[in-house]
PDB file of C-alpha atoms in Angstrom:
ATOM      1  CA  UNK A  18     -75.207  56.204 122.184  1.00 92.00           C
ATOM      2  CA  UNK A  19     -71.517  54.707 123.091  1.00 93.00           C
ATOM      3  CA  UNK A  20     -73.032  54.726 127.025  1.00 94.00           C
ATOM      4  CA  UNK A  21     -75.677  53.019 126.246  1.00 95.00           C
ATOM      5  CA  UNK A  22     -73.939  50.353 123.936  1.00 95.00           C
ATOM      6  CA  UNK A  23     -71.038  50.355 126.788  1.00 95.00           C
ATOM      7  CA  UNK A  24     -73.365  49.609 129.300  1.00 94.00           C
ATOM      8  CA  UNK A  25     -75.031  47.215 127.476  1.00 94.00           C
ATOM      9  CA  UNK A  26     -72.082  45.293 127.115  1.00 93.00           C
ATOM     10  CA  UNK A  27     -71.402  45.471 130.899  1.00 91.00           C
ATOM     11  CA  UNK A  28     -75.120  44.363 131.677  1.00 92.00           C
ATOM     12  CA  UNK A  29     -74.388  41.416 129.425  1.00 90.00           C
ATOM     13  CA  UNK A  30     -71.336  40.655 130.957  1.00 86.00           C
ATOM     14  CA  UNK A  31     -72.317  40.557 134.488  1.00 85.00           C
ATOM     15  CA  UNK A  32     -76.232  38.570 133.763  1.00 84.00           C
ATOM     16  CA  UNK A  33     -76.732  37.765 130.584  1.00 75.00           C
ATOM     17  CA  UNK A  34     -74.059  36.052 128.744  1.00 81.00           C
ATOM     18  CA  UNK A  35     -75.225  36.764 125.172  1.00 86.00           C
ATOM     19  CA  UNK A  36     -72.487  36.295 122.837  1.00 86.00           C
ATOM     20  CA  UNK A  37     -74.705  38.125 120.176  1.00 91.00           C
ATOM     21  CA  UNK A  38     -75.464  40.991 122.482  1.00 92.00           C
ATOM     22  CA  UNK A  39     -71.304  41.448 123.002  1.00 90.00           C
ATOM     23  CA  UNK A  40     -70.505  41.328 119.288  1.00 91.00           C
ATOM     24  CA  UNK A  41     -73.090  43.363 117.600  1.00 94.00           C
ATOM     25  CA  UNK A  42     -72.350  46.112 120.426  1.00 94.00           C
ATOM     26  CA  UNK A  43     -68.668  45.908 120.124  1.00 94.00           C
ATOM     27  CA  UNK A  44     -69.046  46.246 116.221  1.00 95.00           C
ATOM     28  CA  UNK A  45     -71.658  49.379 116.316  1.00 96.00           C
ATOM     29  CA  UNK A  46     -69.102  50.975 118.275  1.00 95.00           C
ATOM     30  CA  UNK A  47     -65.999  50.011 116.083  1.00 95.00           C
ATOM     31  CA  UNK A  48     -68.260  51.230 113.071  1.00 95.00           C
ATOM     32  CA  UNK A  49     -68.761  54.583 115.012  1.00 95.00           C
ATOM     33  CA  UNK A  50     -65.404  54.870 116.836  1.00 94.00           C
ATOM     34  CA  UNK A  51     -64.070  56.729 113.394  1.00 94.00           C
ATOM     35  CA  UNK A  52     -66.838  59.445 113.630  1.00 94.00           C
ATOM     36  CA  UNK A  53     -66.923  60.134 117.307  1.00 93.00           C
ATOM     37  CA  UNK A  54     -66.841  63.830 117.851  1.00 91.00           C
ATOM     38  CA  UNK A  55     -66.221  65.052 121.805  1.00 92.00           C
ATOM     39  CA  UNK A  56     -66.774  61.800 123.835  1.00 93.00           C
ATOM     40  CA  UNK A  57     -67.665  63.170 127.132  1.00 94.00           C
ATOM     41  CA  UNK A  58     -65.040  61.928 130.142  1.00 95.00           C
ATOM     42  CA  UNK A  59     -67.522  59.705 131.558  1.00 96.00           C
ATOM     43  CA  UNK A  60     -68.048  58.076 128.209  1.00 95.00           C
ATOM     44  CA  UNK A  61     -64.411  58.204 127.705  1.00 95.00           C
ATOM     45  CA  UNK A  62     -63.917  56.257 131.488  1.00 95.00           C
ATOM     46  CA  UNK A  63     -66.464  53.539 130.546  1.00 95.00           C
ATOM     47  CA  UNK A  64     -64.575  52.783 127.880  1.00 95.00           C
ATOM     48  CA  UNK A  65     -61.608  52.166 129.245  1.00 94.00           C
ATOM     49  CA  UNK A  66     -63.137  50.305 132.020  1.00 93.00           C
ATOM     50  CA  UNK A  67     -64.810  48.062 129.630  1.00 93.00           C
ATOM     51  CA  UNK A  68     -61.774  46.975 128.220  1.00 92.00           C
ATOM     52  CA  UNK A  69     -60.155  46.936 131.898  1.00 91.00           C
ATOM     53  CA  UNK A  70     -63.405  44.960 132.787  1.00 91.00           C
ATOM     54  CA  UNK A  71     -62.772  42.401 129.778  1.00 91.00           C
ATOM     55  CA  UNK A  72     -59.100  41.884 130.406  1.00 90.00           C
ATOM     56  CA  UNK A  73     -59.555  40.915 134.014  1.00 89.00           C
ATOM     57  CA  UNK A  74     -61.650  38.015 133.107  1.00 89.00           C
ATOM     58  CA  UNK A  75     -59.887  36.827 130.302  1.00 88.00           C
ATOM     59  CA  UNK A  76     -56.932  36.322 132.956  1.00 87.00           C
ATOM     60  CA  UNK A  77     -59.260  35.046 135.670  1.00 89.00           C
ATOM     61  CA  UNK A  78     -59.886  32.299 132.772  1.00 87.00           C
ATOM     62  CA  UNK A  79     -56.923  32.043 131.855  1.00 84.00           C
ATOM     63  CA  UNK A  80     -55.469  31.047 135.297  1.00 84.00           C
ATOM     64  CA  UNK A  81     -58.545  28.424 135.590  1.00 83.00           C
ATOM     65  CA  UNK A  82     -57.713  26.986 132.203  1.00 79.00           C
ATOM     66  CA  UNK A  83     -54.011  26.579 133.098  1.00 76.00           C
ATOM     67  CA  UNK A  84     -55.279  25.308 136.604  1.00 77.00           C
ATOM     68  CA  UNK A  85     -57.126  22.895 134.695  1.00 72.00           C
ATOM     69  CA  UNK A  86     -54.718  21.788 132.191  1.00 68.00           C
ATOM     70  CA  UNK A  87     -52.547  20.925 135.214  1.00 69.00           C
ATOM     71  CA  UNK A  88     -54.929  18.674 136.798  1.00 67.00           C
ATOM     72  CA  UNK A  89     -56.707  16.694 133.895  1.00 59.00           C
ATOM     73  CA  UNK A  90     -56.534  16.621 130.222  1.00 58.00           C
ATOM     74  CA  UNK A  91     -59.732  16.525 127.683  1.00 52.00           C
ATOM     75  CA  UNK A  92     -62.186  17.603 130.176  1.00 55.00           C
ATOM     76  CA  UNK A  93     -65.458  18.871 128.712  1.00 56.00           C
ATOM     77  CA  UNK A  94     -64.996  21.850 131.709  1.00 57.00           C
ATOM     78  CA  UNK A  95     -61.524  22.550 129.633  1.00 59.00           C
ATOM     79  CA  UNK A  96     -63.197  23.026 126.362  1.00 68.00           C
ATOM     80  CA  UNK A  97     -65.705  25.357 127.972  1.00 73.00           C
ATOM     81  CA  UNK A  98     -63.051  27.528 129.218  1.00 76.00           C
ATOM     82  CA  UNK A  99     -60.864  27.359 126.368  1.00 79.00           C
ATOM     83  CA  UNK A 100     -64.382  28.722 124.054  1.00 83.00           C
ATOM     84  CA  UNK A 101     -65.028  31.221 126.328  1.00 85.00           C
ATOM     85  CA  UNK A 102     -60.976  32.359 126.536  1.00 86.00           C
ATOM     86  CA  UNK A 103     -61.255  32.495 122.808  1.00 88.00           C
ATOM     87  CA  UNK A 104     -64.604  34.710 123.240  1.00 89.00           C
ATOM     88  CA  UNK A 105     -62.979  37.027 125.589  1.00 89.00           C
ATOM     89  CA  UNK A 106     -60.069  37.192 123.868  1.00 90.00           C
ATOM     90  CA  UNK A 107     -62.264  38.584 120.285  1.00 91.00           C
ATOM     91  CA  UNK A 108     -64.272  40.803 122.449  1.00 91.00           C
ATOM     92  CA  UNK A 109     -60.345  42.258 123.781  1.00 92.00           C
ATOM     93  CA  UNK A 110     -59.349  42.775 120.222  1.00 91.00           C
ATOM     94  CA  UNK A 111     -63.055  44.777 119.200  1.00 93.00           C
ATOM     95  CA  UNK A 112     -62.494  47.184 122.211  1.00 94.00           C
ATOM     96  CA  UNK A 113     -58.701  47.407 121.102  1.00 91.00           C
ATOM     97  CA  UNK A 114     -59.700  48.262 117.625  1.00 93.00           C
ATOM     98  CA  UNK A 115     -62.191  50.868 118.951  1.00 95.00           C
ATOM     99  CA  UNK A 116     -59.819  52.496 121.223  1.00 93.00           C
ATOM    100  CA  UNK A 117     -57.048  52.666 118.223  1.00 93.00           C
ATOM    101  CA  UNK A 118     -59.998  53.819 115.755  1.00 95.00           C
ATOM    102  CA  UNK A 119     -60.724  56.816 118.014  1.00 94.00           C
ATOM    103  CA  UNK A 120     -57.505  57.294 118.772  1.00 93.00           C
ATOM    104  CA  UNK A 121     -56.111  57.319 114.906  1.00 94.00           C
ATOM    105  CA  UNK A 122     -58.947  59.192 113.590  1.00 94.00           C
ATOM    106  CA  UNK A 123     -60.359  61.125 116.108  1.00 90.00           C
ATOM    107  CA  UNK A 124     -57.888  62.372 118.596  1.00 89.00           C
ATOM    108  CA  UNK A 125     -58.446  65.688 117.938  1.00 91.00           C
ATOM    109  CA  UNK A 126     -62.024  65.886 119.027  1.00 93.00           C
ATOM    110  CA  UNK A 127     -61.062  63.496 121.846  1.00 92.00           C
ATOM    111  CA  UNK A 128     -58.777  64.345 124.399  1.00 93.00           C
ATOM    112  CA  UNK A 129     -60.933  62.794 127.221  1.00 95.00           C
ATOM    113  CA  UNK A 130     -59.717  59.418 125.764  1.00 93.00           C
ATOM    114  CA  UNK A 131     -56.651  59.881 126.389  1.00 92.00           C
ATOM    115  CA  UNK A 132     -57.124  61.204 130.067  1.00 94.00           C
ATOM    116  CA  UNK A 133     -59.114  57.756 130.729  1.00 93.00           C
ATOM    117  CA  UNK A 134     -56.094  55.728 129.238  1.00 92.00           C
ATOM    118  CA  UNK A 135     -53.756  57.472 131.040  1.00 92.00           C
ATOM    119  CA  UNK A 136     -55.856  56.972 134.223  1.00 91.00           C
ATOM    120  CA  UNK A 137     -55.986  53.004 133.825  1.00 87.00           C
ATOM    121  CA  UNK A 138     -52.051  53.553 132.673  1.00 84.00           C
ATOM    122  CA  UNK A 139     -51.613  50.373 135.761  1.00 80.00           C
ATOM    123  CA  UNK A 140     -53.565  47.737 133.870  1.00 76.00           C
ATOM    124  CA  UNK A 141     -52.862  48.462 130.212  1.00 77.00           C
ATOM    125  CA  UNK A 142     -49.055  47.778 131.131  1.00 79.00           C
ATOM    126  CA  UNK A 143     -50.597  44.867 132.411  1.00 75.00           C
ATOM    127  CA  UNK A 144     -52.244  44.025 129.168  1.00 75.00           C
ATOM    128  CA  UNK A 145     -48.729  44.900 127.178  1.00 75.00           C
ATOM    129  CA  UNK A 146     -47.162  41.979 129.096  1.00 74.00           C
ATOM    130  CA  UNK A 147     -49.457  39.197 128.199  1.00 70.00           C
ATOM    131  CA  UNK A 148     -47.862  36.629 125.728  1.00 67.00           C
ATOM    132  CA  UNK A 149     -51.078  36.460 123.723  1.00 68.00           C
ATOM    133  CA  UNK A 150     -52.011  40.357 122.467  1.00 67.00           C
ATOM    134  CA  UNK A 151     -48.005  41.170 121.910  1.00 64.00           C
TER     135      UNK A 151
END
């Protein structure tokens, strides 16, 4: 089930664009994050590499909305990227939550989890440095 939603999420990324799709995935697997019992490693890496995934375009955005902002002021292209920073940015904070969820209540039955964070150890130091999830 967390593959499936996971991949989901990652179809929807890279074709779709659903916002609806994102959120009500994201928030099955927060629901279910609590309760997950032996998360294979595979799961476990997708995961991770969703969040990796999200965090990499919320910078790409945010260097075009700063790129922006330095060129012209109250462009309608602005406001786009500044909604769709602000999406990112939620759908950061879900996988976040799910990650601590399974890691606060679940540890125990999932050590994989820990093996995938440790493997993407590079850009969640990454993540640690930007001003706006400190």
């Amino acid at each position: 089930m967390v593959i499936t939603l996971i991949r989901t999420v990652q179809y929807n990324l890279s074709e779709l664009q659903d916002v609806y799709i994102h959120t009500t995935c994201l928030a099955t697997l927060a629901n279910m994050a609590p309760h997950v019992h032996r998360l294979s490693a595979y799961a476990s890496q997708r995961l991770v590499s969703l969040f990796d995934m999200l965090f990499w375009k919320y910078n790409k955005l945010a260097e075009v909305c700063d790129n922006q902002m330095t060129l012209a002021k109250g462009n309608s292209i602005e406001d786009d990227t500044s909604t769709e920073m602000h999406i990112y940015t939620d759908f950061l904070r879900l996988v976040l939550e799910i990650l601590n969820a399974i890691l606060t209540y679940a540890l125990p039955r999932n050590p994989e989890v820990i093996y995938a964070i440790n493997a993407q150890a590079r850009s969640i130091s990454a993540f640690q440095e930007s001003s706006t999830f400190q």
